[in-house]
Amino acid sequence: MSQRTVHAACPHDCPDTCAIRVTVEGERIVRIQGDPDHPPTHGALCTKVSRYAERVDHAERVLTPLRRVGPKGAGQFEPVGWDEALGDIAARLAAIAARDPEAIVPYSYAGTMGLVQGESMAARFFHRLGASLLDRTICSAAGGAALQATYGGKVGMHLEHFAESQLILIWGSHSIASNLHFWTFAQAAKRAGAKLIAIDPRRTETAEKCHQHIALLPGTDGALALGLMHELIAHDWLDHDYLARHVDGWPALRERALQWPPERAAAECGLTADEVRGLARDYGLTRPAAIRLNYGMQRVRGGGNAVRLIALLPCLTGAWRHRAGGLLLSSSGWFKAVRNDAALQRPDLLGTRRPRTINMSTIGDDLLRPASPDFGPKIEALVVYNSNPVAVAPESPKVVAGFRREDLFTVVLEHFLTDTADHADYVLPATTQLEHWDVHTSYGHTYALVNEPALSPRGQARSNCEIFRQLAARMGYREPCFADDDIALCHQAFTDAIDFQQLRAQGWQKLGVPEAPFADGGFPTPSGKACAEGAGVPLPDHVPNYESVASSPMLARRYPLAMISPPARHFLNSSFVNVKSLRDIEGEPIVEIHPDDAAARGLADGQGVQVVNDRGVYHCTARISPRARPGVVNGLGVWWRKFGRNGTNVNELTHQRLTDLGAAPAFYDCLVDVRPL
Ligand SMILES: Nc1nc2c(c(=O)[nH]1)N[C@H]1C(S)=C(S)[C@@H](COP(=O)(O)OP(=O)(O)OC[C@H]3O[C@@H](n4cnc5c(=O)[nH]c(N)nc54)[C@H](O)[C@@H]3O)O[C@H]1N2
Ligand SMILES: Nc1nc2c(c(=O)[nH]1)N[C@H]1C(S)=C(S)[C@@H](COP(=O)(O)OP(=O)(O)OC[C@H]3O[C@@H](n4cnc5c(=O)[nH]c(N)nc54)[C@H](O)[C@@H]3O)O[C@H]1N2
Ligand code: SF4
Ligand SMILES: [Mo]
């Protein structure tokens, strides 16, 4: 049989959004390779996606609709035909909608980042229904709001230009794990003489390979940024012309920064004053200097303010003047000009209705809330797609209790029986990226991509869009938009600036973003200036954690260790945990603890431990390791609960309090203690 190669895109929630070439022979996967012509991908995929065939053709893939037969949450199902499943689901949703459609809540995130299999037909369906809206805050909302306030959008440097930087601060990013293709450009810079500095509480493989590692306490980045500003001012390492012409609110920020001498910042951050001074000197005197900020540092109470302060650093030094200077947290805002979200999602189908919005990050509390004038109706039905909230949402004891409610009707579109699918009344088999059409943008580079199906749907799987199209038909929705097929949706996703035929021919297309976008100001804010302080935008400040030894000393007496829970390198959030070869690399759920903290607790390496706080108990294995700094433990995530020693994962311990900006979770703002099992 002859072989065929198609252009695909990695669907996962990763800034790299690789262009992929999939070679198949009939319905058999022959090869999955990075596209050598796509500059960010340059032919390489990460370990996870190189092994994608193991995920697509996994023995445990859900390949027929399933109906619950056991108790809620037990994961016991029987196969059922599509007609029966869709008929029953439509009838159940219609009955709830007849009382109050807002009692129905869609729950989705970035299982696929595709514009089509993400929020297109699904959004149309829920808009037509009048269901509650979902605020998708779980990952990047604090940093996103901060970029919006500071730059006027989620915009920044080009990925490729980091190769020409002379100094790169890798700030709150384990690039080798979660931004691998950036790391390649950083390596090129290093070979050309650049200095790399990691700013991260954890001594990651990335931090190890940098020239310097600044291991600050979690949630103290805002204080560090203020301390750096203090030094930039004190030594006059400022670009006065840039500040005068392109920054709003500089005099007030200057006053605030002058209150943060290096000693004060260092005390707050758990660093030495010399570390703060040295970092400021490097940043103040090296040209061009770039910051690769990432979302790890904004998963704390003050994450939004911290991002605002850091995002102002290149405005103080004028680093933006050079294309290899400035900052990149997200590039997704550059796609605003070419996206056609309203055409895909059709918010007009709401008519005059204005449903309430549920914040996905407080789903634990919200599932347990009774009806009230403030909250609206009790949640009676959840339709989950592209997400695994039982594993990934904060404070799992509450999330699980909510999902176990006997009076909650839950439908989960999935590839696998995840912790969330185990709690479903119906599980519907979804296609993977190799079996459906999609188009993609990126938050780490500036190329649009297409994904052509390489395979027919496995088993009875259907694409998310097909499932919502069929549900819409059964609900009696007759608007023409419910007849659009997946290819038609791909066409509608972009404005004419992206030529779909050309996209198909090459697999990707670069956006027209200026080389050095803010060399002469021109930020997409109302004033065109970067904003330190302005109308409705207060001056940023260091906002201490909800939970830390310094900010909550009473709590810290019982739970003296700060816990962060960044992802294990071979998983992608909770995706891939069930791929055995990847799980074997990670081994088992662990908590990294510094030798001194382990000794104080009489813990041995490899010993079973309970990680505890008032919210829950998480059993895992202690790894005594210099990757953990004193006072901070690293509970790597996000394991499936069912692979955990006591059927929990690290989110058993996290809380649902929200960040200062963006109403996001503060996963890494969490006190615990570690005790022998
Ligand atoms: N392999 C792999 N790749 C991934 C993911 C994955 O799960 N696995 N997830 C994807 C997703 S959804 C996202 S959002 C991104 C996440 O990737 P990043 O945006 O890089 O965020 P995290 O991995 O959460 O954290 C990055 C680093 O920040 C550090 N950190 C934690 N707290 C703080 C702090 O207070 N200050 C500072 N300075 N650093 C801190 C952590 O120790 C970690 O090493 O990666 C994507 N790529
Ligand atoms: N403690 C702690 N918790 C965290 C984090 C952390 O660092 N620490 N990270 C947080 C972050 S950054 C994020 S982004 C969230 C991520 O949370 P989620 O967006 O829920 O991401 P995943 O865990 O990868 O789950 C995605 C699910 O979607 C499914 N899926 C993939 N493609 C498709 C498709 O085409 N159709 C359907 N129907 N399903 C599909 C996958 O099988 C997978 O089970 O987790 C957050 N939770
Ligand atoms: S997960 Fe990231 S690095 Fe891996 S293939 Fe996908 S986009 Fe590329
Ligand atoms: Mo994320």
CSV table of C-alpha atoms in Angstrom, one decimal, residues 387-673:
chain,number,residue,atom,x,y,z
A,387,SER,CA,-10.3,19.0,29.9
A,388,ASN,CA,-9.8,16.8,32.9
A,389,PRO,CA,-11.0,18.9,35.8
A,390,VAL,CA,-11.1,16.2,38.4
A,391,ALA,CA,-7.4,15.9,38.1
A,392,VAL,CA,-6.3,19.4,37.2
A,393,ALA,CA,-8.7,21.8,39.0
A,394,PRO,CA,-7.6,23.1,42.4
A,395,GLU,CA,-8.8,21.6,45.7
A,396,SER,CA,-9.8,18.2,44.4
A,397,PRO,CA,-11.6,17.1,47.6
A,398,LYS,CA,-14.3,19.6,46.7
A,399,VAL,CA,-14.2,19.0,42.9
A,400,VAL,CA,-14.6,15.2,43.5
A,401,ALA,CA,-17.5,15.8,46.0
A,402,GLY,CA,-19.2,18.0,43.3
A,403,PHE,CA,-18.7,15.4,40.5
A,404,ARG,CA,-20.0,12.7,42.8
A,405,ARG,CA,-23.4,14.5,43.3
A,406,GLU,CA,-26.1,12.0,42.4
A,407,ASP,CA,-28.3,14.8,41.1
A,408,LEU,CA,-25.6,16.1,38.6
A,409,PHE,CA,-25.9,15.0,35.0
A,410,THR,CA,-22.4,14.8,33.5
A,411,VAL,CA,-21.4,14.2,29.9
A,412,VAL,CA,-17.6,13.8,29.1
A,413,LEU,CA,-16.2,13.8,25.5
A,414,GLU,CA,-12.8,12.0,25.8
A,415,HIS,CA,-10.2,9.8,24.4
A,416,PHE,CA,-9.7,7.9,27.7
A,417,LEU,CA,-11.4,7.1,31.0
A,418,THR,CA,-9.7,9.9,32.8
A,419,ASP,CA,-10.5,10.7,36.5
A,420,THR,CA,-13.2,13.1,35.1
A,421,ALA,CA,-14.6,10.5,32.6
A,422,ASP,CA,-14.9,8.1,35.6
A,423,HIS,CA,-17.5,10.5,37.0
A,424,ALA,CA,-19.6,10.8,33.9
A,425,ASP,CA,-23.1,9.6,33.2
A,426,TYR,CA,-22.1,9.4,29.5
A,427,VAL,CA,-18.7,9.2,28.0
A,428,LEU,CA,-18.6,10.0,24.3
A,429,PRO,CA,-15.6,8.9,22.2
A,430,ALA,CA,-13.7,11.8,20.6
A,431,THR,CA,-11.3,11.7,17.7
A,432,THR,CA,-7.7,12.7,18.2
A,433,GLN,CA,-5.7,15.2,16.2
A,434,LEU,CA,-4.7,12.5,13.7
A,435,GLU,CA,-8.4,11.9,12.9
A,436,HIS,CA,-9.9,15.3,12.5
A,437,TRP,CA,-9.5,18.7,10.8
A,438,ASP,CA,-8.4,21.8,12.6
A,439,VAL,CA,-6.5,25.1,12.4
A,440,HIS,CA,-4.2,26.5,15.1
A,441,THR,CA,-2.6,29.7,16.3
A,442,SER,CA,0.2,29.7,18.9
A,443,TYR,CA,1.1,31.5,22.1
A,444,GLY,CA,4.8,30.9,21.7
A,445,HIS,CA,5.4,31.9,18.0
A,446,THR,CA,3.6,33.8,15.2
A,447,TYR,CA,2.6,31.1,12.7
A,448,ALA,CA,-0.9,29.9,11.9
A,449,LEU,CA,-1.1,26.2,11.2
A,450,VAL,CA,-3.4,23.6,9.6
A,451,ASN,CA,-4.1,20.1,10.8
A,452,GLU,CA,-5.3,17.7,8.2
A,453,PRO,CA,-6.6,14.3,9.3
A,454,ALA,CA,-4.2,11.5,8.6
A,455,LEU,CA,-6.6,8.7,9.6
A,456,SER,CA,-10.3,7.9,9.7
A,457,PRO,CA,-11.8,8.1,13.1
A,458,ARG,CA,-10.8,5.1,15.2
A,459,GLY,CA,-13.7,2.9,16.3
A,460,GLN,CA,-16.9,4.9,16.6
A,461,ALA,CA,-15.1,8.1,17.6
A,462,ARG,CA,-16.4,11.4,16.4
A,463,SER,CA,-14.9,14.9,16.4
A,464,ASN,CA,-16.1,17.3,19.1
A,465,CYS,CA,-17.7,19.4,16.4
A,466,GLU,CA,-19.6,16.4,15.0
A,467,ILE,CA,-20.8,15.5,18.4
A,468,PHE,CA,-22.1,19.0,19.1
A,469,ARG,CA,-23.6,19.2,15.6
A,470,GLN,CA,-25.6,16.0,16.2
A,471,LEU,CA,-26.7,17.1,19.7
A,472,ALA,CA,-27.9,20.4,18.1
A,473,ALA,CA,-29.9,18.4,15.5
A,474,ARG,CA,-31.5,16.4,18.3
A,475,MET,CA,-32.3,19.6,20.3
A,476,GLY,CA,-34.1,20.8,17.2
A,477,TYR,CA,-31.7,23.7,16.3
A,478,ARG,CA,-32.3,24.5,12.7
A,479,GLU,CA,-30.0,27.5,12.2
A,480,PRO,CA,-27.8,27.0,9.1
A,481,CYS,CA,-24.6,27.4,11.2
A,482,PHE,CA,-25.3,24.0,12.8
A,483,ALA,CA,-24.9,22.4,9.4
A,484,ASP,CA,-21.3,23.7,8.9
A,485,ASP,CA,-18.9,20.7,8.6
A,486,ASP,CA,-15.4,20.7,10.1
A,487,ILE,CA,-13.7,21.9,6.9
A,488,ALA,CA,-16.2,24.8,6.6
A,489,LEU,CA,-15.3,25.7,10.2
A,490,CYS,CA,-11.6,25.7,9.3
A,491,HIS,CA,-12.3,28.1,6.5
A,492,GLN,CA,-14.3,30.4,8.8
A,493,ALA,CA,-11.6,30.5,11.5
A,494,PHE,CA,-9.4,33.2,9.9
A,495,THR,CA,-9.9,36.4,8.0
A,496,ASP,CA,-8.6,36.6,4.4
A,497,ALA,CA,-5.2,37.5,5.8
A,498,ILE,CA,-4.6,33.7,6.1
A,499,ASP,CA,-5.1,32.0,2.8
A,500,PHE,CA,-6.5,28.5,3.5
A,501,GLN,CA,-5.2,27.0,0.3
A,502,GLN,CA,-1.8,28.2,1.0
A,503,LEU,CA,-2.0,27.1,4.6
A,504,ARG,CA,-2.9,23.6,3.3
A,505,ALA,CA,0.0,23.6,0.8
A,506,GLN,CA,2.7,24.5,3.3
A,507,GLY,CA,1.1,23.5,6.6
A,508,TRP,CA,1.7,26.9,8.2
A,509,GLN,CA,1.8,30.6,7.5
A,510,LYS,CA,3.7,33.4,9.3
A,511,LEU,CA,1.9,36.5,10.5
A,512,GLY,CA,3.2,39.9,9.5
A,513,VAL,CA,4.4,41.1,12.9
A,514,PRO,CA,7.1,43.8,12.9
A,515,GLU,CA,10.7,42.6,13.6
A,516,ALA,CA,11.2,44.7,16.7
A,517,PRO,CA,7.5,45.5,17.5
A,518,PHE,CA,8.0,48.2,20.1
A,519,ALA,CA,11.4,49.7,19.1
A,520,ASP,CA,9.6,53.0,18.8
A,521,GLY,CA,6.8,52.4,21.2
A,522,GLY,CA,3.5,51.7,19.5
A,523,PHE,CA,2.0,49.4,22.2
A,524,PRO,CA,-1.6,48.3,21.5
A,525,THR,CA,-2.8,50.3,24.6
A,526,PRO,CA,-5.2,53.2,24.2
A,527,SER,CA,-2.3,55.7,24.6
A,528,GLY,CA,0.1,53.7,22.5
A,529,LYS,CA,2.5,53.7,25.5
A,530,ALA,CA,3.3,50.9,27.9
A,531,CYS,CA,1.4,51.4,31.1
A,532,ALA,CA,2.9,51.5,34.6
A,533,GLU,CA,-0.1,53.5,35.9
A,534,GLY,CA,-3.0,54.9,34.1
A,535,ALA,CA,-6.8,55.4,33.9
A,536,GLY,CA,-8.3,52.4,35.8
A,537,VAL,CA,-4.8,50.8,36.0
A,538,PRO,CA,-3.3,51.2,39.5
A,539,LEU,CA,0.4,51.2,40.0
A,540,PRO,CA,1.6,47.5,40.4
A,541,ASP,CA,3.1,46.4,43.7
A,542,HIS,CA,4.5,43.2,45.2
A,543,VAL,CA,1.5,41.2,46.5
A,544,PRO,CA,2.6,38.5,49.0
A,545,ASN,CA,1.2,35.0,48.8
A,546,TYR,CA,-1.9,33.9,50.6
A,547,GLU,CA,0.1,31.2,52.1
A,548,SER,CA,3.8,31.6,53.0
A,549,VAL,CA,6.0,31.6,56.1
A,550,ALA,CA,6.2,35.4,55.9
A,551,SER,CA,2.6,36.2,55.0
A,552,SER,CA,0.7,33.6,57.1
A,553,PRO,CA,3.0,32.8,60.1
A,554,MET,CA,0.2,31.1,62.1
A,555,LEU,CA,-0.6,28.7,59.3
A,556,ALA,CA,3.1,28.2,58.6
A,557,ARG,CA,3.6,26.9,62.2
A,558,ARG,CA,1.6,23.9,61.2
A,559,TYR,CA,2.5,23.7,57.5
A,560,PRO,CA,6.0,25.2,57.2
A,561,LEU,CA,6.8,24.1,53.6
A,562,ALA,CA,5.8,26.0,50.5
A,563,MET,CA,4.7,23.6,47.8
A,564,ILE,CA,4.8,24.3,44.1
A,565,SER,CA,3.4,21.7,41.7
A,566,PRO,CA,4.9,22.3,38.2
A,567,PRO,CA,4.3,19.6,35.6
A,568,ALA,CA,6.4,16.5,35.3
A,569,ARG,CA,8.4,16.8,32.1
A,570,HIS,CA,7.0,13.8,30.2
A,571,PHE,CA,3.3,14.6,30.9
A,572,LEU,CA,1.4,17.5,29.6
A,573,ASN,CA,-0.8,18.6,32.5
A,574,SER,CA,-2.8,15.3,33.0
A,575,SER,CA,-2.4,14.2,29.3
A,576,PHE,CA,0.0,11.3,28.6
A,577,VAL,CA,-0.1,10.0,32.2
A,578,ASN,CA,-1.7,6.9,30.8
A,579,VAL,CA,0.9,6.4,28.1
A,580,LYS,CA,3.0,3.7,29.7
A,581,SER,CA,6.4,4.4,28.2
A,582,LEU,CA,6.1,8.0,29.3
A,583,ARG,CA,4.8,7.1,32.8
A,584,ASP,CA,7.7,4.7,33.1
A,585,ILE,CA,10.1,7.6,32.6
A,586,GLU,CA,8.4,9.6,35.4
A,587,GLY,CA,8.1,6.5,37.6
A,588,GLU,CA,5.7,7.4,40.3
A,589,PRO,CA,4.1,10.5,42.0
A,590,ILE,CA,6.9,12.2,44.0
A,591,VAL,CA,7.6,15.2,46.1
A,592,GLU,CA,11.1,16.7,45.9
A,593,ILE,CA,12.4,17.9,49.3
A,594,HIS,CA,15.7,19.5,50.2
A,595,PRO,CA,18.1,17.3,52.2
A,596,ASP,CA,17.9,19.7,55.3
A,597,ASP,CA,14.1,19.6,55.3
A,598,ALA,CA,14.1,15.8,54.9
A,599,ALA,CA,16.6,15.4,57.7
A,600,ALA,CA,14.5,17.6,60.0
A,601,ARG,CA,11.7,15.2,59.4
A,602,GLY,CA,13.7,12.0,59.5
A,603,LEU,CA,12.8,11.2,55.9
A,604,ALA,CA,14.8,8.9,53.7
A,605,ASP,CA,15.0,9.1,49.9
A,606,GLY,CA,12.3,6.9,48.3
A,607,GLN,CA,10.2,6.7,51.4
A,608,GLY,CA,6.4,6.9,51.2
A,609,VAL,CA,5.2,10.2,52.6
A,610,GLN,CA,2.0,12.0,53.2
A,611,VAL,CA,1.9,15.6,52.1
A,612,VAL,CA,-0.7,17.4,54.2
A,613,ASN,CA,-2.5,20.6,54.9
A,614,ASP,CA,-6.0,21.4,56.1
A,615,ARG,CA,-7.5,20.7,52.7
A,616,GLY,CA,-6.3,17.1,52.3
A,617,VAL,CA,-3.7,14.4,52.4
A,618,TYR,CA,-1.7,13.3,49.4
A,619,HIS,CA,0.4,10.1,49.5
A,620,CYS,CA,3.5,9.9,47.3
A,621,THR,CA,7.2,9.2,47.4
A,622,ALA,CA,9.8,11.5,48.9
A,623,ARG,CA,12.7,12.3,46.6
A,624,ILE,CA,15.5,14.0,48.6
A,625,SER,CA,17.0,16.3,46.0
A,626,PRO,CA,18.9,19.5,45.6
A,627,ARG,CA,16.2,20.4,43.0
A,628,ALA,CA,14.2,21.6,46.0
A,629,ARG,CA,15.4,24.7,47.8
A,630,PRO,CA,15.2,24.8,51.6
A,631,GLY,CA,11.6,25.5,52.7
A,632,VAL,CA,10.1,24.7,49.3
A,633,VAL,CA,8.9,21.3,48.1
A,634,ASN,CA,8.1,20.4,44.5
A,635,GLY,CA,5.0,18.1,44.1
A,636,LEU,CA,5.3,17.3,40.4
A,637,GLY,CA,2.0,17.1,38.5
A,638,VAL,CA,-0.4,16.4,37.2
A,639,TRP,CA,-0.8,12.7,37.8
A,640,TRP,CA,-4.2,11.0,37.4
A,641,ARG,CA,-5.7,10.4,40.8
A,642,LYS,CA,-6.2,6.8,40.0
A,643,PHE,CA,-2.4,6.3,39.6
A,644,GLY,CA,-1.8,7.8,43.1
A,645,ARG,CA,-1.0,5.8,46.2
A,646,ASN,CA,-4.1,6.8,48.0
A,647,GLY,CA,-6.2,7.7,44.9
A,648,THR,CA,-5.3,11.4,45.0
A,649,ASN,CA,-2.9,13.8,43.3
A,650,VAL,CA,-1.2,17.0,44.2
A,651,ASN,CA,-4.4,19.1,43.7
A,652,GLU,CA,-5.7,17.4,46.9
A,653,LEU,CA,-3.8,20.2,48.6
A,654,THR,CA,-4.2,23.3,46.4
A,655,HIS,CA,-6.9,25.9,47.1
A,656,GLN,CA,-9.5,27.8,45.2
A,657,ARG,CA,-8.5,31.4,46.2
A,658,LEU,CA,-7.9,33.5,43.1
A,659,THR,CA,-5.1,35.6,41.8
A,660,ASP,CA,-5.0,39.4,42.0
A,661,LEU,CA,-5.7,39.9,38.3
A,662,GLY,CA,-7.6,37.5,36.0
A,663,ALA,CA,-9.3,35.4,38.7
A,664,ALA,CA,-7.0,32.5,38.1
A,665,PRO,CA,-5.9,29.7,40.5
A,666,ALA,CA,-2.9,30.1,42.8
A,667,PHE,CA,-1.7,26.5,42.4
A,668,TYR,CA,1.9,27.4,43.6
A,669,ASP,CA,0.8,29.4,46.6
A,670,CYS,CA,0.3,26.6,49.0
A,671,LEU,CA,1.7,25.6,52.4
A,672,VAL,CA,2.0,21.9,53.4
A,673,ASP,CA,4.0,19.6,55.6
